[in-house]
Structure formats: C-alpha cells, structure tokens
Tab-separated table of C-alpha atoms and ligand atoms in Angstrom:
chain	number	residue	atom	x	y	z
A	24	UNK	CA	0.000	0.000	0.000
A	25	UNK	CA	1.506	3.591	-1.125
A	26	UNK	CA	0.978	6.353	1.498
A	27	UNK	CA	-1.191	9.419	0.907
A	28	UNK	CA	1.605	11.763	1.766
A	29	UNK	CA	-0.661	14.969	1.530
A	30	UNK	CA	-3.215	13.411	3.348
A	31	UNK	CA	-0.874	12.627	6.023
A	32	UNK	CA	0.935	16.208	5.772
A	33	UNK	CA	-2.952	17.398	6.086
A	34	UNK	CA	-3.509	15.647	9.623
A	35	UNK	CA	-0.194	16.911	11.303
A	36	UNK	CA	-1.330	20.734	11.739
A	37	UNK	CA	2.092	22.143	13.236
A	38	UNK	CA	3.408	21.397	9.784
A	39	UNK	CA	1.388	24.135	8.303
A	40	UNK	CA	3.086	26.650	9.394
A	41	UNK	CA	5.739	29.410	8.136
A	42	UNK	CA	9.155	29.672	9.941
A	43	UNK	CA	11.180	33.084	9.139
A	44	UNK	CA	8.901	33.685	6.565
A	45	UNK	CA	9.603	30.261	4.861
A	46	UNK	CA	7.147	26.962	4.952
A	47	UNK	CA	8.244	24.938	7.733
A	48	UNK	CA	10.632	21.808	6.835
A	49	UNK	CA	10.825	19.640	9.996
A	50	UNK	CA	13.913	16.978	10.197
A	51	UNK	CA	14.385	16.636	14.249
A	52	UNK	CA	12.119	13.780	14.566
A	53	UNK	CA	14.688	11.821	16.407
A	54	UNK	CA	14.377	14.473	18.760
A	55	UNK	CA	10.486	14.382	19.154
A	56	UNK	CA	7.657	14.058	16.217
A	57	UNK	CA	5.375	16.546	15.854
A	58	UNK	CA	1.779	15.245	16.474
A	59	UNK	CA	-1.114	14.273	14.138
A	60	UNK	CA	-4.751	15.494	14.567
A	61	UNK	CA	-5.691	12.186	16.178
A	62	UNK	CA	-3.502	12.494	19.038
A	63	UNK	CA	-4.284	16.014	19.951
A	64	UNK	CA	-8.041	15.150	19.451
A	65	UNK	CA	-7.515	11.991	22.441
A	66	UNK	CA	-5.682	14.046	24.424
A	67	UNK	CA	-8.115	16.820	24.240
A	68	UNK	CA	-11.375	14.085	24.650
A	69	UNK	CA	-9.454	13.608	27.535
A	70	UNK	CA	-9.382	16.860	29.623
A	71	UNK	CA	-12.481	17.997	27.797
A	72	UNK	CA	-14.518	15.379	28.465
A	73	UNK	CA	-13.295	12.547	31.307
A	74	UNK	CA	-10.821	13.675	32.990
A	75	UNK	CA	-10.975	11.863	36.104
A	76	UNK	CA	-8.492	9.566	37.661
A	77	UNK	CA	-8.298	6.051	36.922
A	78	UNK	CA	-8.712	2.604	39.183
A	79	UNK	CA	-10.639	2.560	42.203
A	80	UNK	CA	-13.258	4.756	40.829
A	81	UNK	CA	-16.872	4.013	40.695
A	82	UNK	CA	-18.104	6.554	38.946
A	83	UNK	CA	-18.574	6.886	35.607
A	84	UNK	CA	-15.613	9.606	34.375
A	85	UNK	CA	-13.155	7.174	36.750
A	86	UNK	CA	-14.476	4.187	34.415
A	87	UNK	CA	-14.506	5.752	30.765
A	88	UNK	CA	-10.842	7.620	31.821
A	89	UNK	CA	-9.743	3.650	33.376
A	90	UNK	CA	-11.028	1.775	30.207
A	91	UNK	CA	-9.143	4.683	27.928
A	92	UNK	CA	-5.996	3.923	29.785
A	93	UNK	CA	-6.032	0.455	29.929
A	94	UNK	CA	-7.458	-0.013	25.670
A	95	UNK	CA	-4.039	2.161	25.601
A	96	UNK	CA	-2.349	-0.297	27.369
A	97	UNK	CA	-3.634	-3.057	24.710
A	98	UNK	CA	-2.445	-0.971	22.049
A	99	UNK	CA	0.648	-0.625	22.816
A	100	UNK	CA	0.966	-4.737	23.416
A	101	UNK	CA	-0.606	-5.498	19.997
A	102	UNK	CA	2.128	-2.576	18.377
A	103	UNK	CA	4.736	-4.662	20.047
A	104	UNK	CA	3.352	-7.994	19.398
A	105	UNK	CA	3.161	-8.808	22.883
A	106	UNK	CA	0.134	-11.307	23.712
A	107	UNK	CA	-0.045	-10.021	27.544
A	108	UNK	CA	-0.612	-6.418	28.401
A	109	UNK	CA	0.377	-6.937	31.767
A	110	UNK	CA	3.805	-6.720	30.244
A	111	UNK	CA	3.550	-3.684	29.284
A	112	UNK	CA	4.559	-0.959	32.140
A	113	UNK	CA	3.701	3.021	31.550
A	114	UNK	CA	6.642	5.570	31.834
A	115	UNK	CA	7.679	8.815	31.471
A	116	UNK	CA	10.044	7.528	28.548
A	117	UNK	CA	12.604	5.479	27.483
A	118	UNK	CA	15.038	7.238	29.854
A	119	UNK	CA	12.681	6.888	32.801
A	120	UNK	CA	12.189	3.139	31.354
A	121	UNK	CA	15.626	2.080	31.505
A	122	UNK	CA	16.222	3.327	34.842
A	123	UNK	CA	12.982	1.084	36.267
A	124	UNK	CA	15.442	-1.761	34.876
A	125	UNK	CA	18.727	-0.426	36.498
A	126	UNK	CA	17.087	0.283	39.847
A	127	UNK	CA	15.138	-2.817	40.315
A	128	UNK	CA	16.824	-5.677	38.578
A	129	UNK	CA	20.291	-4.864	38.216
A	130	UNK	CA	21.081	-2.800	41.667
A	131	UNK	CA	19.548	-5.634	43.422
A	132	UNK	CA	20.949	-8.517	41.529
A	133	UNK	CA	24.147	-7.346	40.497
A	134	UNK	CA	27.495	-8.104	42.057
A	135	UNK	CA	31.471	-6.792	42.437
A	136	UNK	CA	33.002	-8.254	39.314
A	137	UNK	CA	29.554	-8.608	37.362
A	138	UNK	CA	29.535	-6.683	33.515
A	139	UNK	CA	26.962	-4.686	32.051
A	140	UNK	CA	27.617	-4.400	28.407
A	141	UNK	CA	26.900	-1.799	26.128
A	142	UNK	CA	27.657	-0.169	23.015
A	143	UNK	CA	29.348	3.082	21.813
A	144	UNK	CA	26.905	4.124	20.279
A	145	UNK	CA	24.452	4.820	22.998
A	146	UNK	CA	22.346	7.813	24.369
A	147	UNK	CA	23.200	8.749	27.214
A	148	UNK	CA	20.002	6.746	28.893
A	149	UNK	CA	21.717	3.699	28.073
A	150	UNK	CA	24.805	4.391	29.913
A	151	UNK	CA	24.774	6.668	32.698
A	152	UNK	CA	22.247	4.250	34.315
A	153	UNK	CA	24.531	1.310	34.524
A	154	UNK	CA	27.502	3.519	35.364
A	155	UNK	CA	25.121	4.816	38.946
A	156	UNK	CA	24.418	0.948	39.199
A	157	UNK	CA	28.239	-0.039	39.070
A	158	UNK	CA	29.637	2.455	41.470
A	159	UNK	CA	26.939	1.100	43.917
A	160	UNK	CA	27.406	-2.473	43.108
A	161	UNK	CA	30.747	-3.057	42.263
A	162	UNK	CA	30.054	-4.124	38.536
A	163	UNK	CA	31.909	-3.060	35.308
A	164	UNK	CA	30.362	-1.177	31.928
A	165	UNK	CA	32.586	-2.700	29.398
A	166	UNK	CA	31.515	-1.122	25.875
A	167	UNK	CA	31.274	-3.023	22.643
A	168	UNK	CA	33.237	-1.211	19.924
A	169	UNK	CA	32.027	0.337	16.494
A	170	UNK	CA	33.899	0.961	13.221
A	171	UNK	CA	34.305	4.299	11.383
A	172	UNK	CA	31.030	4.049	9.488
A	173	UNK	CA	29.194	3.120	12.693
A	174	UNK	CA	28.463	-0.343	12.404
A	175	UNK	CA	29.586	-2.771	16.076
A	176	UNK	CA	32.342	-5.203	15.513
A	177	UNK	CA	31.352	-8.612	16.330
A	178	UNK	CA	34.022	-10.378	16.597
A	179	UNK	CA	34.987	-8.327	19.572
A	180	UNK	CA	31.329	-8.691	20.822
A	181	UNK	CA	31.818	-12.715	20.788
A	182	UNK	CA	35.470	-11.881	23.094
A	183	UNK	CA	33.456	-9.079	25.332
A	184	UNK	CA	29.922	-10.780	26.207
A	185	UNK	CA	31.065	-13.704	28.262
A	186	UNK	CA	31.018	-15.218	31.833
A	187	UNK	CA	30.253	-12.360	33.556
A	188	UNK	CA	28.086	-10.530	31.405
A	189	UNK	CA	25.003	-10.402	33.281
A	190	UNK	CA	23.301	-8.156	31.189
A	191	UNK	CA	23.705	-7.031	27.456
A	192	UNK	CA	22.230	-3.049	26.898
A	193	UNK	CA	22.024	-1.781	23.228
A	194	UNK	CA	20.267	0.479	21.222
A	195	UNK	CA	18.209	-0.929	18.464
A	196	UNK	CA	19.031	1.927	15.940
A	197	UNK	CA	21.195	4.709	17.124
A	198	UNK	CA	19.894	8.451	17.433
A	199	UNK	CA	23.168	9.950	16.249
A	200	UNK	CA	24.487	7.784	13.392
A	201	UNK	CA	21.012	5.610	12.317
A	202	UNK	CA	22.744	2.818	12.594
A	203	UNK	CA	20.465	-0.696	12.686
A	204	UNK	CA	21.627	-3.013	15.102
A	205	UNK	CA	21.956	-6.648	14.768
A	206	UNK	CA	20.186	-6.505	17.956
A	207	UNK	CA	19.066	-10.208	17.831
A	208	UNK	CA	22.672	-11.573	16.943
A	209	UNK	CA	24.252	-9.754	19.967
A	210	UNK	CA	21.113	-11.462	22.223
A	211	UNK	CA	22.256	-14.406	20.755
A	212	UNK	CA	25.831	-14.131	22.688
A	213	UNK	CA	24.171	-12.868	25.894
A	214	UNK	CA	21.664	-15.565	26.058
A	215	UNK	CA	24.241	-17.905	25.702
A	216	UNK	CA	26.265	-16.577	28.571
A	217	UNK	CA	22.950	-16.337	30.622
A	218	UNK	CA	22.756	-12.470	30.538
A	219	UNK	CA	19.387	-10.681	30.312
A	220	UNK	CA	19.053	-8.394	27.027
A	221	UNK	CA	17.383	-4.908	27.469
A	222	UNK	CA	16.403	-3.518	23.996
A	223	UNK	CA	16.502	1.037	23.675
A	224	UNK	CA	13.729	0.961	21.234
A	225	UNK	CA	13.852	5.272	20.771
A	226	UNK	CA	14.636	4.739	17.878
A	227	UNK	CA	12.653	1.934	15.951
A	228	UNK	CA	9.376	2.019	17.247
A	229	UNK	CA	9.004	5.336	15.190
A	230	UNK	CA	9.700	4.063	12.063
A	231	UNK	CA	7.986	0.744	11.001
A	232	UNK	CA	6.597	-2.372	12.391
A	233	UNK	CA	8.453	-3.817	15.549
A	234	UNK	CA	8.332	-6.915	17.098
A	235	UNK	CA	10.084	-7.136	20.569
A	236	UNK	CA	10.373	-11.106	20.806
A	237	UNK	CA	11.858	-10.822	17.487
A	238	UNK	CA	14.829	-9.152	19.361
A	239	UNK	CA	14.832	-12.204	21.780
A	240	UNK	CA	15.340	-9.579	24.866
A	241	UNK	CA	14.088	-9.691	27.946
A	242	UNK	CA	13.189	-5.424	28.627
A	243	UNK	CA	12.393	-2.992	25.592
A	244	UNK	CA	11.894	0.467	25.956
A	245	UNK	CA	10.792	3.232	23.832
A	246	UNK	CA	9.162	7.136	24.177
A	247	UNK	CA	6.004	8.196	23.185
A	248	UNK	CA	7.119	11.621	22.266
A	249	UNK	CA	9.015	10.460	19.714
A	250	UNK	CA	6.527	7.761	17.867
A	251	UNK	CA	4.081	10.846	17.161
A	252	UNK	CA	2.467	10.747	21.153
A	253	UNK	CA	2.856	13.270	23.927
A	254	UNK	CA	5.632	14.010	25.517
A	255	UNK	CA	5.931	12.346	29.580
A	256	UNK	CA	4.491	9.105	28.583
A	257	UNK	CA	6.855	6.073	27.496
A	258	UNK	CA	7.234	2.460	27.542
A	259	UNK	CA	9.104	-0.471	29.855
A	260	UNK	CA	7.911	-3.934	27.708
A	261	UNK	CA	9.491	-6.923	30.048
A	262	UNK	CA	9.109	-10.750	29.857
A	263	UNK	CA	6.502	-11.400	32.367
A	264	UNK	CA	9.460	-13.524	34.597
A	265	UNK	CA	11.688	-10.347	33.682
A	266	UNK	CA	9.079	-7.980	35.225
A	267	UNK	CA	8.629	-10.217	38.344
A	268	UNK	CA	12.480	-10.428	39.376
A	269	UNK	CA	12.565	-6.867	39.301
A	270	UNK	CA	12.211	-5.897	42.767
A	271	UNK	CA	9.967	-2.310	43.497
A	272	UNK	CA	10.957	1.082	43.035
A	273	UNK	CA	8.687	4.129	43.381
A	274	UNK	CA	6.312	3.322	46.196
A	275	UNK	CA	3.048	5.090	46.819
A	276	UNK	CA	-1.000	4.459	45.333
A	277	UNK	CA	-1.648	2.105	42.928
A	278	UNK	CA	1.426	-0.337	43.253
A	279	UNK	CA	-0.170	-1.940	46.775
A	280	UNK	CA	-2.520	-4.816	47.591
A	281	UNK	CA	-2.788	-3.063	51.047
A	282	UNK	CA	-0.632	-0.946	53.089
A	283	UNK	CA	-0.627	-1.145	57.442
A	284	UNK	CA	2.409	0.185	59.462
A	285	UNK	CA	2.865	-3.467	60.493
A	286	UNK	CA	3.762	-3.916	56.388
A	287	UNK	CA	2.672	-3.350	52.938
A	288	UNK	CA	1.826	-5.806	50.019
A	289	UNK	CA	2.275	-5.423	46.334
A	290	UNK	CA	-0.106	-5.628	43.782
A	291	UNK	CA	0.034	-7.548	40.488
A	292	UNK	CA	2.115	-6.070	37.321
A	293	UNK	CA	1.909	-3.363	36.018
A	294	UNK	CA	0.456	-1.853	38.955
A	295	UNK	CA	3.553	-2.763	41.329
A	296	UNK	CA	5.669	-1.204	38.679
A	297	UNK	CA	3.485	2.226	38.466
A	298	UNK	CA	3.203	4.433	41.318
A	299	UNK	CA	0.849	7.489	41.725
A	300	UNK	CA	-1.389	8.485	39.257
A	301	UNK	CA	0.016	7.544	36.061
A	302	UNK	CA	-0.391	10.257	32.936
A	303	UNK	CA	-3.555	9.501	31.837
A	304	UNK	CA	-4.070	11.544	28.780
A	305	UNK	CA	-0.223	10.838	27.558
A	306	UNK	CA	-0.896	7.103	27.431
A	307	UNK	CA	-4.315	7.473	25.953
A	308	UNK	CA	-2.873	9.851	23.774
A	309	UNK	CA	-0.033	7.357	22.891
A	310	UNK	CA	-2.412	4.629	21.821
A	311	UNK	CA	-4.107	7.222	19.328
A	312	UNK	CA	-0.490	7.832	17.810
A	313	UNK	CA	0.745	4.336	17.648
A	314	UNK	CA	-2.907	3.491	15.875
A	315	UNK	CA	-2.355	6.550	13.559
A	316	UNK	CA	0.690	4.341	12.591
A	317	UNK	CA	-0.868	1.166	12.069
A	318	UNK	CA	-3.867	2.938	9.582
A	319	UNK	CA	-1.091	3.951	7.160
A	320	UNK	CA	0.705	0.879	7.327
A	321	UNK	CA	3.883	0.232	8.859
A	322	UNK	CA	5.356	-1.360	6.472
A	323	UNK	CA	4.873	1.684	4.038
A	324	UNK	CA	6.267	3.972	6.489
A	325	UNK	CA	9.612	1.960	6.520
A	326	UNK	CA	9.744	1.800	3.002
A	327	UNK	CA	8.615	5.373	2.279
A	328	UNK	CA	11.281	6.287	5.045
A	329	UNK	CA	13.879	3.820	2.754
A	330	UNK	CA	13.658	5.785	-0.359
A	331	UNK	CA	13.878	9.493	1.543
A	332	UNK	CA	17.354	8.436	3.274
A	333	UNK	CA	18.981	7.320	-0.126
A	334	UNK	CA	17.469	10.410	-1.661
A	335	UNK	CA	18.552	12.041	0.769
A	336	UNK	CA	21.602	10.800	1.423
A	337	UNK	CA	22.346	11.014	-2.443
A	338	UNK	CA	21.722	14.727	-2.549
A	339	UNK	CA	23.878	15.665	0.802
A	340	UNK	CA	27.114	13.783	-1.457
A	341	UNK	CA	27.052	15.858	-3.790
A	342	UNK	CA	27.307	18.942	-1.698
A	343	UNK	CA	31.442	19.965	-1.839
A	344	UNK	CA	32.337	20.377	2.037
A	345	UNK	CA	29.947	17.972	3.613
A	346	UNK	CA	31.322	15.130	5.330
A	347	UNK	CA	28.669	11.761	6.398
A	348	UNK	CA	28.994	10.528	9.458
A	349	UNK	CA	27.521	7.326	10.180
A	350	UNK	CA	27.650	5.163	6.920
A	351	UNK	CA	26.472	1.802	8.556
A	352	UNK	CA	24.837	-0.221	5.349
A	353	UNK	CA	21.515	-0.746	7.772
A	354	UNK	CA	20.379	2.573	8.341
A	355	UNK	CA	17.456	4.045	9.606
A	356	UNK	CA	16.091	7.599	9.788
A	357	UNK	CA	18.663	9.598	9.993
A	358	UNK	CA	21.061	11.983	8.060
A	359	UNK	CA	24.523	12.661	10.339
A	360	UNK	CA	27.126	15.207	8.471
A	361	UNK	CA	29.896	17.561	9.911
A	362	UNK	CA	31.428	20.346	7.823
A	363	UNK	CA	35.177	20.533	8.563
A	364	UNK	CA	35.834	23.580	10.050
A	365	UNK	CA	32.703	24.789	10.553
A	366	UNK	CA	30.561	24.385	14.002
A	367	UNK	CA	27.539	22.075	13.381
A	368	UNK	CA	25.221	24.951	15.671
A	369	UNK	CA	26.794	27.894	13.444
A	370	UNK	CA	24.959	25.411	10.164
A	371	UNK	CA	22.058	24.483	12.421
A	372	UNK	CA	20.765	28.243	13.083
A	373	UNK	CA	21.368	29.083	9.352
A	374	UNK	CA	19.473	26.489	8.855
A	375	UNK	CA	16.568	27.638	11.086
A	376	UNK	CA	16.651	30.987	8.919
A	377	UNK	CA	15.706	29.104	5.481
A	378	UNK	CA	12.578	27.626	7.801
A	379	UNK	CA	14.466	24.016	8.356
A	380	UNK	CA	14.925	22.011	11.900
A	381	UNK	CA	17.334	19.662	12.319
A	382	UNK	CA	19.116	18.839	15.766
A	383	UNK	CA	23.044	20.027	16.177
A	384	UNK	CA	25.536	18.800	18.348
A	385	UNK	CA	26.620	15.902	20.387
A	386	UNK	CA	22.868	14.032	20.662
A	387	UNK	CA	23.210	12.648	24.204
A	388	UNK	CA	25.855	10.081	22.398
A	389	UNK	CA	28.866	12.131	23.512
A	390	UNK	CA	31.075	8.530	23.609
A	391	UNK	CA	30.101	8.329	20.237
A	392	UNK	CA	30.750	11.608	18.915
A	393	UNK	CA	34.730	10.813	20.920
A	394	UNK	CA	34.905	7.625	19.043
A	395	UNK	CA	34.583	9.645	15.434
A	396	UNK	CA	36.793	12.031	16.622
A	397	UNK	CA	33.810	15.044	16.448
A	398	UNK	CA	32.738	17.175	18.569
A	399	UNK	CA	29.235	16.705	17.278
A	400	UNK	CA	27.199	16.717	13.509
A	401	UNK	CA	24.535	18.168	11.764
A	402	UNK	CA	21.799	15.687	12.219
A	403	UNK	CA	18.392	15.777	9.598
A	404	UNK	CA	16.017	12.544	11.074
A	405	UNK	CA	13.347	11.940	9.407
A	406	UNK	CA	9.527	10.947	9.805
A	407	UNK	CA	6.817	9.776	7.681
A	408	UNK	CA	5.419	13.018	6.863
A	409	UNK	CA	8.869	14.126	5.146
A	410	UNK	CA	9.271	14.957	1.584
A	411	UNK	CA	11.257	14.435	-0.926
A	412	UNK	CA	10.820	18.049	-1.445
A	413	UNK	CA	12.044	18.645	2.380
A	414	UNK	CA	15.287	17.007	1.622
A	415	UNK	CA	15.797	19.177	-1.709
A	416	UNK	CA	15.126	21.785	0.073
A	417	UNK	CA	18.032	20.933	2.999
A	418	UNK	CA	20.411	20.796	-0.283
A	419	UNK	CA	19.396	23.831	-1.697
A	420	UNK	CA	19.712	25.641	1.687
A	421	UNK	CA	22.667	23.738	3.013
A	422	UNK	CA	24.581	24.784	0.037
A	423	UNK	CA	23.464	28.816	0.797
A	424	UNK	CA	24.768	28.271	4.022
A	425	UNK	CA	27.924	26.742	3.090
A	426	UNK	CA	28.873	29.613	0.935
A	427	UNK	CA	27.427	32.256	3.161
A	428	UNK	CA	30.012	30.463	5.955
A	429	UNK	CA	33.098	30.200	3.116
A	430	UNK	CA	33.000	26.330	3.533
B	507	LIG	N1	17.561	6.409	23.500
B	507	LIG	C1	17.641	6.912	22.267
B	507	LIG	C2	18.226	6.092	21.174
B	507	LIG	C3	17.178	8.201	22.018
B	507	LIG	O1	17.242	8.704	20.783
B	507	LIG	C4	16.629	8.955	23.076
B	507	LIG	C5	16.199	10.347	22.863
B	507	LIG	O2	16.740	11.045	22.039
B	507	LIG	C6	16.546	8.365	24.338
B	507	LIG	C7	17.019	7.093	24.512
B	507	LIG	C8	15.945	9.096	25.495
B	507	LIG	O3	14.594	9.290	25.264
B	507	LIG	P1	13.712	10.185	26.258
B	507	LIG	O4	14.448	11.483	26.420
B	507	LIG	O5	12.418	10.321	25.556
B	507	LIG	O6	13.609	9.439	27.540
C-alpha cells in the first residue's frame, strides 16, 4: 500500500506553518515528532470530556478515563506484538524506562566483578544508568566497539559478552548515526552466557513495524514523544518472569494490595511497577499515535522512510564540504554530516533561517561523537510526513549556508 503523503501532511497541523517567513521543513524527529490530529483530538477528549483519575473509581468519568488507559495499554501490546498487556509498564520515557530496569533488577541482583555491556553508540540513557548501578554495586560497563562508518564489531562482541556478562544493553538503531543493530545476533551471545538483554527501542518504534520477541530480549523500551504521542508518557515492555524479578521502586498508590504500618503488600504487574497516578491523557494519547501508525501501514512507512534516506543521502554527497557521518549499510532515519571547520550549531541556526529544523551537536551520544573524533554533527532525522521536497530543500539551503560560511 503507497501512502497518501498529503493526506498525512494534512492531519499533522504544526506542519502548516511558516518559519522566518519560509514553509516549515521539519527533520528533528529523532528528537520528538510533531503530532497528528488524532492524538491532539484523544488528548483533548481527555481533559475535555473525562478527565478523572483512573482505578478505584466508581463513577462513571473514573471508568470511561480507566477503560481509555487500559485499551491504551492493549495498544501498545498489539504494536509490540506482545500477547499479555500486563507486560507492558507506563513511563515517562525510554530514559525513565531504563532506569525502572537499572534500579530494580540490576542494583539488586548485580554483584562486584559482574559486567553490564553496552555499546558506543548509545544515548546517554543507556549508559549513565549502569555507570550509577556499578559504582553502587561493584560491577563493570565494558563497551562493545564500532567501526568508522558506525556499524559494532562482532568479533569483539563474541570476546566481550562472556562469563560475567550479566546483562547485554544496546540500542536498536542509534539516534546519532542511524545505525540498525543486529540486535538479535548480539542477544544471541548474551543468552548464551545467561545475561538478560534490554532492547533502547527510541529509535525503531518510530519508524515501522516492531516486534520485541523478534529481538529475543528480555526489557524494551521506547518514548512516546518520539513515535508521534505526547511528551511524559513512554514504555518499559518486560518478559513477564523479567518484570517479576525486578524488585519495586517508586512506592506510593496504585502499586499496593494493602498498606498497614505493620507492612505493605504489592499488587500484580503493572500496577507494582506504576506508582501514583500515572499520565492519563499521555498514554491514551499514545495509543491514538501508535494506531495513527498502524492505519497507514507500517510497512509503508519503513519503506517510504527507505527511499527518503537514499534520496537524501544522495543529494547531501554531492554537496562539496559535507562530510557523512555514520555510513552503517543498515540505516534508519537519519542523516549525520559535519562540515570541517565549521561548528555544526553555526549550520544548524542558518538552517533555522531558510525555515528548516534539524538537531546540532553531540545528541546525548557524547562517547560516540569521541569515538569519530567530532565534537558533534549536523543531524536531519526523518519521519513519515517528510518529503522528498524537504530534503531538496536541505540541499538547496545547506549549500546557501555553506557559501554564506566560506566552507
Ligand atoms: N535512547 C535513544 C536512542 C534516544 O534517541 C533517546 C532520545 O533522544 C533516548 C534514549 C531518550 O529518550 P527520552 O528522552 O524520551 O527518555
């Protein structure tokens, strides 16, 4: 099935608007997507029309707003292909998501001498998690190496992820360099060892069809803000046995059976794992986004994706000056380029002149950007409502810029 792009430009209304005088061109999806009619329409059915808490309620606001939250709930398992909702924990994010892991499996079960593995080409979320759960617990972040073009060196994964590994942490496809991950070959080599696999999904749940058992990992996290849904509301998916050996973290309403000063008891998952008053409206307005998705077709939004990053990528080689960065052959979504000599910001804001976003700087990957030997890039990322026009019109002004800078 092809995709109605003006259709879809049509139901995303921030796109419809002039920047510096010049129709918007949005590329900083990897930072957040902007939001289609559907989403703003649940979140505003929401607060306009039920917005009462949820659970415990016996009225009839508390049940619509509890039935909203948990049909949310159910589409985010069927997105995911996961068969048991219960799985499927509400967060403020990926960041937030990946911390739930660190604080309640891995600072409880980890050990001096244990090894959290990772790669270099992770957000920040993926690493400054496990380096708080080392210095506590004694364990070791040892860091699975990349090549120049991006892409993880295997071999050295088979020598890194051994005995001690007790848990493997990698990003599907990376935010700064759009790498693709051979996510389910490196769960291969922790499985083997025993290690539990914990899947940053930032990046791929945004662009196509994902299936988390297809990764063979135990935790998968992703952001809502950044698959078209509000910002504050994201994802922890865990194996039901993953979920139970993580121990509790935030305590407070919702996550108790029933609470005395003698002692408290826990409730089922995902309760146990969801303290206070969860956001409502974000999740509900999550399950509009991810079902926006699913009426275009997600396999037409990876392809249509496809074609714009070799366009794109095309059209930024034959600009004199600009360098790639990140040439991994699986790529996904995004556009990474330096120009030697130049500051990516001083490119970025010239940029924002000729109406254009795209993101600037390190990316929360910093280890990455130190690998490359950059300080940070120029980074276009890409969403189903791009163009091929958008990209020609990145050339056209990347190549006023360049001359306007003497690059
Ligand atoms: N992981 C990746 C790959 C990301 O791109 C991002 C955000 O840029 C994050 C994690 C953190 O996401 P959030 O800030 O929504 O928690």
């Amino acid at each position: 099935m092809g995709l109605d792009l003006q259709a879809i430009r049509a139901s995303v209304p921030a796109l419809a608007q002039q920047i510096h005088g010049k129709p918007l061109v949005y590329l900083d999806n990897g930072a957040t997507a902007l939001k289609p009619q559907p989403v703003i329409d649940a979140l505003l059915g929401y607060y306009a029309g039920y917005s009462a808490n949820v659970h415990r309620g016996v009225h009839t606001l508390s049940v619509r707003a509890t039935e909203a939250l948990e049909a949310a709930r159910r589409d985010v398992a069927a997105h995911l292909c996961v068969q048991d909702d219960c799985e499927i924990i509400f967060t403020r994010g990926t960041t937030e998501s990946i911390n739930l892991v660190a604080q309640t499996w891995a600072r409880r079960t980890l050990v001096a001498g244990d090894e959290i593995v990772v790669s270099a080409m992770e957000h920040h979320s993926n690493i400054v998690p496990w380096q708080l759960v080392a210095a506590e617990t004694g364990a070791v972040v040892r860091v699975l190496p990349m090549d120049d073009r991006g892409v993880l060196d295997l071999t050295a994964a088979a020598e890194i992820i051994g005995d001690k590994t007790r848990l493997l942490a990698v990003v599907a496809v990376s935010n700064a360099l759009g790498t693709v991950n051979p996510v389910r070959k490196l769960a291969a080599m922790a499985r083997a060892v025993g290690a539990k696999v914990l899947v940053d999904g930032a990046q791929a749940v945004p662009h196509g069809a994902v299936d988390v058992h297809a990764y063979d990992a135990d935790f998968f996290a992703f952001s809502g803000h950044k698959t078209y849904g509000p910002t504050g509301i994201g994802v922890l998916w865990g194996r039901r046995e993953a979920l139970e050996a993580c121990g509790t973290w935030h305590g407070g309403g919702d996550m108790i059976r029933s609470v005395s000063f003698e002692g408290t008891t826990f409730a089922e998952l995902p309760a146990r794992l969801e303290a206070g008053t969860p956001h409502i409206a974000g999740a509900i307005g999550l399950g509009a986004a991810l079902r926006w998705m699913q009426s275009l077709d997600l396999d037409a939004i990876a392809a249509h994706e496809a074609d714009l990053l070799a366009y794109g990528h095309a059209l930024l080689r034959e600009i004199p000056g600009l360098r790639p960065i990140g040439e991994a052959p699986q790529k996904a979504g995004v556009m990474s380029f330096v120009v030697d000599g130049v500051h990516p910001n001083d490119v970025g804001t010239l940029l924002d002149g000729y109406g254009i976003a795209v993101r600037t700087g390190h990316h929360c990957a910093e280890p990455a950007m130190r690998r490359l030997g950059i300080s940070g890039t120029i980074r276009a990322s890409l969403a189903v409502y791009n163009t091929t026009e958008d990209l020609d019109r990145l050339a056209e002004a990347l190549r006023r810029a360049l001359r306007l800078l003497g690059a």
